Short mmCIF file of C-alpha atoms in Angstrom, two decimals:
data_model
loop_
_atom_site.label_atom_id
_atom_site.label_comp_id
_atom_site.label_asym_id
_atom_site.label_seq_id
_atom_site.Cartn_x
_atom_site.Cartn_y
_atom_site.Cartn_z
CA MET M 1 -201.88 45.28 -178.36
CA ASN M 2 -202.84 41.90 -180.54
CA GLU M 3 -201.10 40.60 -177.23
CA HIS M 4 -203.50 42.62 -174.48
CA ARG M 5 -206.39 41.34 -176.88
CA GLY M 6 -205.40 37.86 -177.36
CA LEU M 7 -205.02 37.54 -173.64
CA ARG M 8 -208.33 38.69 -173.25
CA ALA M 9 -209.84 36.50 -175.37
CA SER M 10 -207.95 33.74 -173.91
CA GLY M 11 -209.16 34.53 -170.44
CA TRP M 12 -212.06 31.98 -169.99
CA PRO M 13 -210.65 29.18 -168.96
CA GLY M 14 -209.66 31.95 -165.84
CA VAL M 15 -212.97 32.45 -165.11
CA VAL M 16 -213.56 29.10 -164.81
CA VAL M 17 -210.85 28.67 -161.75
CA LEU M 18 -212.31 32.36 -160.69
CA ALA M 19 -215.74 29.95 -160.82
CA LEU M 20 -214.19 26.80 -158.35
CA GLY M 21 -212.71 29.67 -156.37
CA ILE M 22 -215.18 31.04 -154.67
CA PHE M 23 -216.78 27.61 -154.56
CA ALA M 24 -214.47 26.77 -152.43
CA MET M 25 -214.71 30.04 -150.72
CA VAL M 26 -218.42 29.35 -150.26
CA THR M 27 -217.91 25.84 -148.81
CA VAL M 28 -215.41 26.80 -146.34
CA GLU M 29 -217.56 29.75 -145.28
CA GLU M 30 -220.79 27.24 -144.74
CA LEU M 31 -219.01 23.79 -144.33
CA PRO M 32 -219.49 24.08 -140.15
CA ILE M 33 -223.23 23.57 -140.72
CA GLY M 34 -223.71 20.27 -142.20
CA VAL M 35 -220.89 18.99 -139.29
CA LEU M 36 -222.18 21.19 -136.55
CA THR M 37 -223.08 18.62 -134.13
CA LEU M 38 -220.37 16.44 -135.49
CA ILE M 39 -217.73 19.04 -134.07
CA SER M 40 -219.28 19.60 -131.56
CA ASP M 41 -219.36 16.48 -130.40
CA ASP M 42 -215.70 15.74 -131.04
CA LEU M 43 -214.80 19.44 -129.30
CA GLY M 44 -217.22 18.75 -125.98
CA ALA M 45 -218.22 22.31 -127.27
CA SER M 46 -221.70 23.80 -127.39
CA GLU M 47 -223.95 23.48 -131.14
CA GLY M 48 -224.43 27.69 -130.76
CA ALA M 49 -220.05 28.29 -129.91
CA VAL M 50 -219.51 25.51 -132.83
CA GLY M 51 -222.00 27.92 -134.73
CA LEU M 52 -219.69 30.96 -134.19
CA GLY M 53 -217.39 29.33 -136.69
CA VAL M 54 -219.42 30.56 -139.43
CA THR M 55 -220.15 34.09 -137.06
CA LEU M 56 -216.46 34.43 -137.22
CA ALA M 57 -215.61 33.84 -140.62
CA GLY M 58 -218.63 35.89 -142.29
CA ALA M 59 -217.96 39.08 -140.45
CA VAL M 60 -214.09 39.28 -140.92
CA ALA M 61 -215.12 38.59 -144.59
CA GLY M 62 -217.77 40.98 -144.42
CA VAL M 63 -214.47 43.86 -143.30
CA MET M 64 -212.52 42.11 -146.11
CA GLY M 65 -215.20 42.58 -148.98
CA LEU M 66 -215.29 46.51 -147.79
CA SER M 67 -211.39 47.20 -147.06
CA THR M 68 -209.75 45.46 -149.94
CA SER M 69 -210.10 47.16 -153.08
CA LEU M 70 -208.76 50.22 -150.43
CA ALA M 71 -206.12 48.78 -149.22
CA ILE M 72 -204.45 47.34 -151.89
CA GLY M 73 -204.17 49.72 -153.65
CA THR M 74 -202.47 49.12 -157.36
CA LEU M 75 -201.76 45.10 -156.83
CA ASP M 76 -201.99 42.80 -159.54
CA ARG M 77 -205.33 41.25 -158.37
CA ARG M 78 -204.04 37.96 -159.49
CA VAL M 79 -201.65 37.73 -156.77
CA VAL M 80 -203.75 39.32 -154.36
CA LEU M 81 -206.46 36.21 -155.03
CA PHE M 82 -203.59 33.53 -155.09
CA THR M 83 -202.33 34.93 -151.60
CA ALA M 84 -206.13 34.64 -150.27
CA LEU M 85 -206.43 30.93 -151.09
CA LEU M 86 -202.99 29.96 -150.02
CA VAL M 87 -204.28 31.55 -146.78
CA VAL M 88 -207.91 30.04 -146.41
CA ALA M 89 -206.64 26.41 -147.83
CA ALA M 90 -204.14 27.32 -144.62
CA ALA M 91 -206.65 28.28 -141.73
CA THR M 92 -209.30 25.19 -142.89
CA THR M 93 -206.03 22.97 -142.63
CA ALA M 94 -205.82 24.99 -138.84
CA SER M 95 -209.34 23.92 -138.53
CA GLY M 96 -209.52 20.19 -139.36
CA MET M 97 -206.40 20.24 -137.08
CA ALA M 98 -208.20 21.58 -134.18
CA THR M 99 -208.65 19.58 -130.46
CA ASN M 100 -210.56 21.93 -128.84
CA VAL M 101 -212.78 24.83 -129.64
CA ALA M 102 -210.58 27.75 -129.09
CA VAL M 103 -207.99 26.97 -131.71
CA TYR M 104 -211.62 26.30 -134.30
CA LEU M 105 -212.70 29.37 -134.19
CA VAL M 106 -209.21 31.24 -134.56
CA ALA M 107 -208.48 29.36 -137.52
CA ARG M 108 -212.10 30.10 -138.57
CA LEU M 109 -211.58 33.53 -138.44
CA CYS M 110 -208.14 33.82 -140.59
CA ALA M 111 -210.43 31.29 -142.95
CA GLY M 112 -212.47 34.69 -143.01
CA LEU M 113 -209.36 37.09 -144.27
CA GLY M 114 -209.00 35.10 -147.75
CA ILE M 115 -212.98 34.61 -148.11
CA GLY M 116 -213.16 38.41 -147.86
CA VAL M 117 -210.18 38.86 -149.97
CA PHE M 118 -211.46 36.75 -152.97
CA TRP M 119 -214.97 37.98 -152.85
CA ALA M 120 -213.98 41.91 -153.11
CA LEU M 121 -212.10 41.04 -156.02
CA ILE M 122 -213.48 38.11 -158.36
CA ALA M 123 -216.18 40.95 -160.10
CA ILE M 124 -213.39 43.21 -161.41
CA VAL M 125 -210.96 39.90 -162.33
CA ALA M 126 -213.79 37.83 -164.01
CA SER M 127 -215.00 41.45 -166.24
CA ARG M 128 -211.40 41.99 -167.32
CA ILE M 129 -209.86 38.89 -168.34
CA VAL M 130 -211.96 38.41 -171.40
CA ALA M 131 -213.21 40.53 -173.61
CA HIS M 132 -215.08 43.45 -172.90
CA GLU M 133 -218.65 42.40 -174.10
CA ARG M 134 -218.24 39.60 -172.20
CA ALA M 135 -217.84 41.25 -169.28
CA ALA M 136 -221.07 40.28 -167.47
CA LEU M 137 -220.98 36.73 -168.86
CA ALA M 138 -218.07 36.27 -166.83
CA THR M 139 -219.03 37.67 -163.81
CA THR M 140 -222.36 35.35 -163.60
CA VAL M 141 -220.22 32.51 -164.68
CA ALA M 142 -217.62 33.60 -161.63
CA PHE M 143 -220.18 34.01 -159.71
CA ALA M 144 -222.19 30.89 -160.41
CA GLY M 145 -219.48 29.26 -158.46
CA ALA M 146 -220.90 30.15 -155.01
CA SER M 147 -224.56 28.88 -155.55
CA GLY M 148 -222.69 25.42 -157.02
CA ALA M 149 -221.26 25.21 -153.01
CA THR M 150 -224.92 25.17 -151.37
CA ILE M 151 -225.91 22.85 -154.37
CA LEU M 152 -223.04 20.36 -154.36
CA GLY M 153 -220.17 21.81 -151.89
CA VAL M 154 -221.00 21.45 -148.54
CA PRO M 155 -223.78 18.38 -149.21
CA ILE M 156 -220.17 16.91 -150.20
CA GLY M 157 -218.72 18.17 -147.50
CA THR M 158 -221.36 16.74 -144.59
CA TRP M 159 -220.62 13.28 -146.86
CA LEU M 160 -217.29 13.26 -146.43
CA GLY M 161 -217.76 14.40 -142.71
CA THR M 162 -220.36 12.05 -141.53
CA THR M 163 -218.66 8.78 -143.58
CA TRP M 164 -215.12 9.31 -142.22
CA THR M 165 -214.63 12.26 -139.89
CA TRP M 166 -215.62 16.03 -140.00
CA HIS M 167 -211.59 16.28 -139.67
CA VAL M 168 -211.15 14.42 -143.38
CA ALA M 169 -214.04 16.95 -144.54
CA PHE M 170 -211.84 19.87 -143.67
CA TYR M 171 -208.51 18.61 -145.10
CA ALA M 172 -209.99 17.30 -148.26
CA LEU M 173 -211.42 21.09 -148.86
CA ALA M 174 -208.01 22.68 -147.82
CA ALA M 175 -206.68 20.33 -150.33
CA PHE M 176 -208.87 21.38 -153.39
CA CYS M 177 -208.34 25.35 -152.11
CA PHE M 178 -204.53 24.56 -152.93
CA VAL M 179 -204.98 23.15 -155.97
CA ILE M 180 -207.43 26.13 -157.14
CA ALA M 181 -204.75 28.12 -155.87
CA VAL M 182 -201.99 26.82 -158.86
CA ALA M 183 -204.85 26.56 -161.56
CA LEU M 184 -205.68 30.45 -160.77
CA TRP M 185 -201.52 31.44 -160.75
CA PHE M 186 -201.84 29.49 -164.44
CA LEU M 187 -204.87 30.33 -166.03
CA VAL M 188 -205.78 33.74 -164.87
CA PRO M 189 -203.92 36.49 -166.53
CA SER M 190 -202.33 39.79 -164.50
CA VAL M 191 -204.87 42.43 -163.56
CA LEU M 192 -203.15 45.48 -162.97
CA VAL M 193 -205.31 48.75 -161.95
CA ASP M 194 -204.52 52.46 -162.32
CA GLU M 195 -207.23 53.71 -161.00
CA LYS M 196 -207.68 53.68 -157.18
CA PHE M 197 -210.82 52.87 -155.47
CA THR M 198 -212.08 55.28 -153.25
CA THR M 199 -215.05 55.58 -150.49
CA ASP M 200 -216.65 58.33 -152.01
CA GLY M 201 -218.21 55.51 -154.13
CA TYR M 202 -219.90 53.55 -151.23
CA ARG M 203 -221.76 56.69 -150.26
CA ARG M 204 -222.79 58.10 -154.26
CA ALA M 205 -223.57 54.39 -154.51
CA TRP M 206 -225.83 54.23 -151.34
CA SER M 207 -227.37 57.12 -152.30
CA ILE M 208 -229.73 55.43 -154.74
CA GLY M 209 -232.88 54.44 -153.56
CA PRO M 210 -233.31 51.25 -155.31
CA VAL M 211 -229.79 50.16 -154.20
CA ARG M 212 -230.28 51.29 -150.82
CA LEU M 213 -233.87 48.81 -150.62
CA ALA M 214 -231.97 45.81 -151.68
CA LEU M 215 -228.69 45.86 -149.48
CA LEU M 216 -231.26 46.48 -146.51
CA VAL M 217 -233.18 43.75 -147.35
CA THR M 218 -229.71 41.70 -148.15
CA ALA M 219 -229.67 42.23 -144.81
CA VAL M 220 -232.63 41.13 -143.29
CA LEU M 221 -233.12 37.98 -145.26
CA VAL M 222 -229.73 37.06 -145.38
CA VAL M 223 -229.87 36.93 -141.78
CA ALA M 224 -233.08 35.40 -140.84
CA GLN M 225 -231.60 32.98 -143.67
CA PHE M 226 -228.45 31.80 -141.62
CA CYS M 227 -230.16 31.87 -137.99
CA ALA M 228 -231.82 28.66 -139.58
CA TYR M 229 -229.70 27.11 -142.15
CA THR M 230 -226.74 27.20 -139.59
CA TYR M 231 -228.65 24.96 -137.11
CA ALA M 232 -230.18 23.00 -140.49
CA SER M 233 -228.81 19.94 -139.21
CA PRO M 234 -229.61 19.95 -135.61
CA ALA M 235 -232.88 21.36 -136.81
CA LEU M 236 -233.53 18.37 -138.69
CA GLN M 237 -232.78 15.96 -136.40
CA GLU M 238 -235.17 17.63 -134.11
CA PHE M 239 -237.55 18.54 -135.98
CA ALA M 240 -237.34 15.22 -138.79
CA HIS M 241 -235.80 13.03 -136.67
CA VAL M 242 -233.51 12.80 -139.84
CA SER M 243 -230.36 10.99 -138.54
CA PRO M 244 -226.58 12.87 -138.39
CA ALA M 245 -225.87 11.00 -141.56
CA GLY M 246 -228.94 12.05 -143.48
CA VAL M 247 -228.11 15.19 -142.85
CA GLY M 248 -226.39 15.42 -146.08
CA ALA M 249 -228.97 13.94 -148.69
CA MET M 250 -231.18 16.87 -147.40
CA LEU M 251 -228.63 19.39 -147.90
CA LEU M 252 -228.19 18.47 -151.12
CA VAL M 253 -232.01 18.06 -151.47
CA MET M 254 -231.64 22.22 -151.18
CA GLY M 255 -228.33 22.65 -153.08
CA ILE M 256 -230.50 20.82 -156.53
CA THR M 257 -233.71 22.80 -155.39
CA GLY M 258 -231.67 25.90 -155.41
CA LEU M 259 -229.93 25.54 -158.89
CA PHE M 260 -233.57 25.33 -160.55
CA GLY M 261 -234.35 28.47 -158.61
CA ASN M 262 -230.70 29.96 -159.58
CA VAL M 263 -231.37 29.30 -163.14
CA GLY M 264 -234.89 29.58 -163.14
CA SER M 265 -235.61 32.90 -161.32
CA ALA M 266 -233.64 34.79 -163.95
CA PRO M 267 -236.71 35.64 -166.29
CA ILE M 268 -239.03 36.31 -163.86
CA MET M 269 -236.13 38.98 -162.40
CA ARG M 270 -235.78 40.48 -165.73
CA ARG M 271 -239.06 41.31 -166.78
CA ARG M 272 -240.99 41.35 -163.25
CA PRO M 273 -237.62 42.55 -160.82
CA MET M 274 -239.76 43.06 -157.93
CA PHE M 275 -242.82 40.46 -158.00
CA ALA M 276 -239.20 38.23 -158.22
CA LEU M 277 -238.18 38.96 -154.61
CA LEU M 278 -241.63 38.84 -153.49
CA LEU M 279 -241.59 35.76 -154.62
CA VAL M 280 -238.44 35.22 -152.34
CA THR M 281 -239.14 36.51 -149.73
CA CYS M 282 -242.29 34.52 -148.99
CA GLY M 283 -241.13 31.06 -150.68
CA MET M 284 -238.27 30.88 -148.32
CA THR M 285 -240.79 32.08 -145.03
CA ALA M 286 -242.86 28.38 -146.41
CA GLY M 287 -240.05 26.43 -146.38
CA ILE M 288 -237.92 27.39 -143.55
CA ALA M 289 -241.97 27.15 -141.74
CA GLY M 290 -242.63 23.86 -143.51
CA LEU M 291 -239.56 22.42 -142.13
CA MET M 292 -240.12 23.44 -138.19
CA LEU M 293 -243.79 21.97 -138.83
CA SER M 294 -242.21 19.04 -141.06
CA GLY M 295 -242.34 15.45 -138.03
CA THR M 296 -241.25 13.46 -140.44
CA PRO M 297 -238.25 13.15 -142.94
CA ALA M 298 -240.16 13.37 -145.96
CA VAL M 299 -241.97 16.32 -145.20
CA ALA M 300 -238.59 17.65 -144.14
CA ALA M 301 -237.33 16.89 -147.69
CA LEU M 302 -240.16 18.29 -149.52
CA ALA M 303 -239.48 21.69 -146.72
CA MET M 304 -235.88 21.88 -147.75
CA GLY M 305 -236.87 21.68 -151.20
CA VAL M 306 -238.96 24.66 -150.98
CA TRP M 307 -236.58 26.29 -149.14
CA GLY M 308 -233.97 25.79 -151.26
CA LEU M 309 -235.88 26.68 -154.72
CA PHE M 310 -236.28 30.08 -153.08
CA GLY M 311 -233.13 30.30 -151.01
CA GLY M 312 -231.05 29.65 -154.69
CA ALA M 313 -232.72 32.44 -156.07
CA MET M 314 -232.05 35.18 -153.00
CA ALA M 315 -228.74 36.42 -154.15
CA VAL M 316 -229.01 36.12 -157.96
CA VAL M 317 -232.55 38.82 -157.38
CA LEU M 318 -231.06 40.58 -154.94
CA GLN M 319 -227.45 40.84 -157.04
CA HIS M 320 -229.62 41.59 -160.09
CA TRP M 321 -231.63 44.67 -159.01
CA VAL M 322 -228.17 45.89 -156.85
CA LEU M 323 -226.32 46.03 -160.01
CA THR M 324 -228.98 47.14 -162.31
CA SER M 325 -229.76 49.89 -160.22
CA ALA M 326 -226.44 51.23 -159.28
CA GLY M 327 -225.46 52.82 -162.85
CA PRO M 328 -222.10 54.37 -163.10
CA TYR M 329 -221.41 53.24 -159.18
CA ALA M 330 -221.87 49.11 -159.95
CA GLU M 331 -218.52 48.27 -158.27
CA PRO M 332 -218.77 50.50 -155.16
CA ALA M 333 -222.12 49.06 -154.73
CA ALA M 334 -221.14 45.15 -155.41
CA ALA M 335 -218.62 45.89 -152.75
CA LEU M 336 -221.45 46.92 -150.52
CA ASP M 337 -223.51 44.00 -151.39
CA SER M 338 -220.91 41.78 -151.06
CA GLY M 339 -219.49 43.10 -147.78
CA ILE M 340 -223.61 43.62 -145.63
CA PHE M 341 -223.56 39.91 -147.59
CA ASN M 342 -221.27 38.62 -145.19
CA PHE M 343 -222.20 40.74 -142.10
CA ALA M 344 -225.18 39.89 -142.23
CA ILE M 345 -223.94 35.42 -142.52
CA ALA M 346 -221.90 36.25 -139.49
CA GLY M 347 -225.23 38.10 -137.97
CA GLY M 348 -227.60 35.66 -138.77
CA ALA M 349 -225.36 32.46 -137.30
CA ALA M 350 -224.45 34.74 -134.63
CA LEU M 351 -228.21 35.04 -133.73
CA GLY M 352 -229.33 31.69 -134.36
CA ALA M 353 -225.76 30.85 -131.88
CA PHE M 354 -226.95 33.46 -129.07
CA VAL M 355 -231.36 32.19 -129.54
CA LEU M 356 -230.21 28.49 -129.33
CA ASP M 357 -228.25 28.98 -126.08
CA VAL M 358 -230.78 31.10 -124.33
CA SER M 359 -233.79 29.02 -125.36
CA ASN M 360 -234.45 25.63 -128.27
CA ILE M 361 -233.83 25.37 -131.59
CA HIS M 362 -237.52 25.93 -132.66
CA THR M 363 -237.53 29.59 -131.35
CA VAL M 364 -234.29 29.75 -133.76
CA PHE M 365 -236.63 29.12 -136.10
CA VAL M 366 -239.13 31.17 -135.54
CA VAL M 367 -237.23 34.50 -135.09
CA ALA M 368 -236.11 33.65 -139.03
CA ILE M 369 -239.38 33.62 -139.53
CA VAL M 370 -239.83 36.93 -138.29
CA GLY M 371 -237.25 38.06 -140.26
CA THR M 372 -238.13 36.30 -143.09
CA LEU M 373 -241.54 38.38 -143.04
CA THR M 374 -240.09 41.11 -142.22
CA ALA M 375 -238.07 41.44 -145.53
CA THR M 376 -241.31 40.48 -147.22
CA ALA M 377 -242.99 43.91 -145.26
CA MET M 378 -240.42 46.36 -146.43
CA VAL M 379 -240.21 44.95 -150.27
CA LEU M 380 -244.02 45.65 -150.30
CA ALA M 381 -244.04 49.10 -148.74
CA TYR M 382 -241.27 50.29 -150.89
CA ARG M 383 -243.50 49.47 -153.94
CA ARG M 384 -246.46 51.26 -152.33
CA ARG M 385 -244.30 54.25 -152.57
CA VAL M 386 -242.98 54.28 -155.53
CA THR M 387 -246.83 52.90 -157.12
CA ALA M 388 -248.17 55.41 -155.17
#
């Protein structure tokens, strides 16, 4: 018993490794966004086709997010996470080696397998390798890595791609995934579970009104976000005449303000969660519209900052709403949130690819703005209903 307590007390290095792991997963999922035009030019494929690399990874991750806990039964969660990191490392290496778009897309699909598995298990593992009273804090720290990917991972990957080649960016990220896998094996304790995950938890979580609202808003808002964000690189070049080398700096601006949005949303979120969600939807609308109308790099940087500020708060605010509303069904609600979030990433990227191929980048951003306005209307309708 004392040994077991000591293991839990010493679990914080493992929590940090989990944060770095989800940082790697999200960076892998979103890296093509920053080097989209580079991949497109090198492989001789359309930007919409290359953007499907985000769609495939997100769609497969969504499926795995919903099915992993059901499929793995009582397997040691540490072993599963370790394997997921190795799969992503191998798939990311294959992505970097691709010489045509077909190989690239297959590699991205394989990456989605590991990404979804990691997303599905990170919360339960983080909460069980520390003392019980620190479980919520451990989960928060672990998921901070997801925000860090947008703040640093994608901009750094974009910088590597524009400074050297997009292949180098993928190889560097693959190596990082391998290093994190080794660290996870040594620093994350075994996590064995006795109970089996059942589908009934999904049904019960979905039946809770506020949880259902948050999941539906997540779907709409994330689709809108990634419809536009996936094509931020060509958008910046088209709307504001930003050079390909300057795209990484713009994404960094967005990432830095996203950190402030992530951290700064907490006080408002705790006191007035619905108001916090309305701020997110309205702020994202303003940022996306501002970029579309920017015209110059300076104005585009301001718009990216606004977009990042509220986009950075989005996942935190929605996840907080889901977890605090779900009560005893927090774990299945979190699994639903993870699956829907990743499906929405895929759906947004696919929607953007379709609109871009049949129209132009301006229409892509108009569609994204319609999405953020729809999410705003959903929250307002719910508020009227509960206060009536």
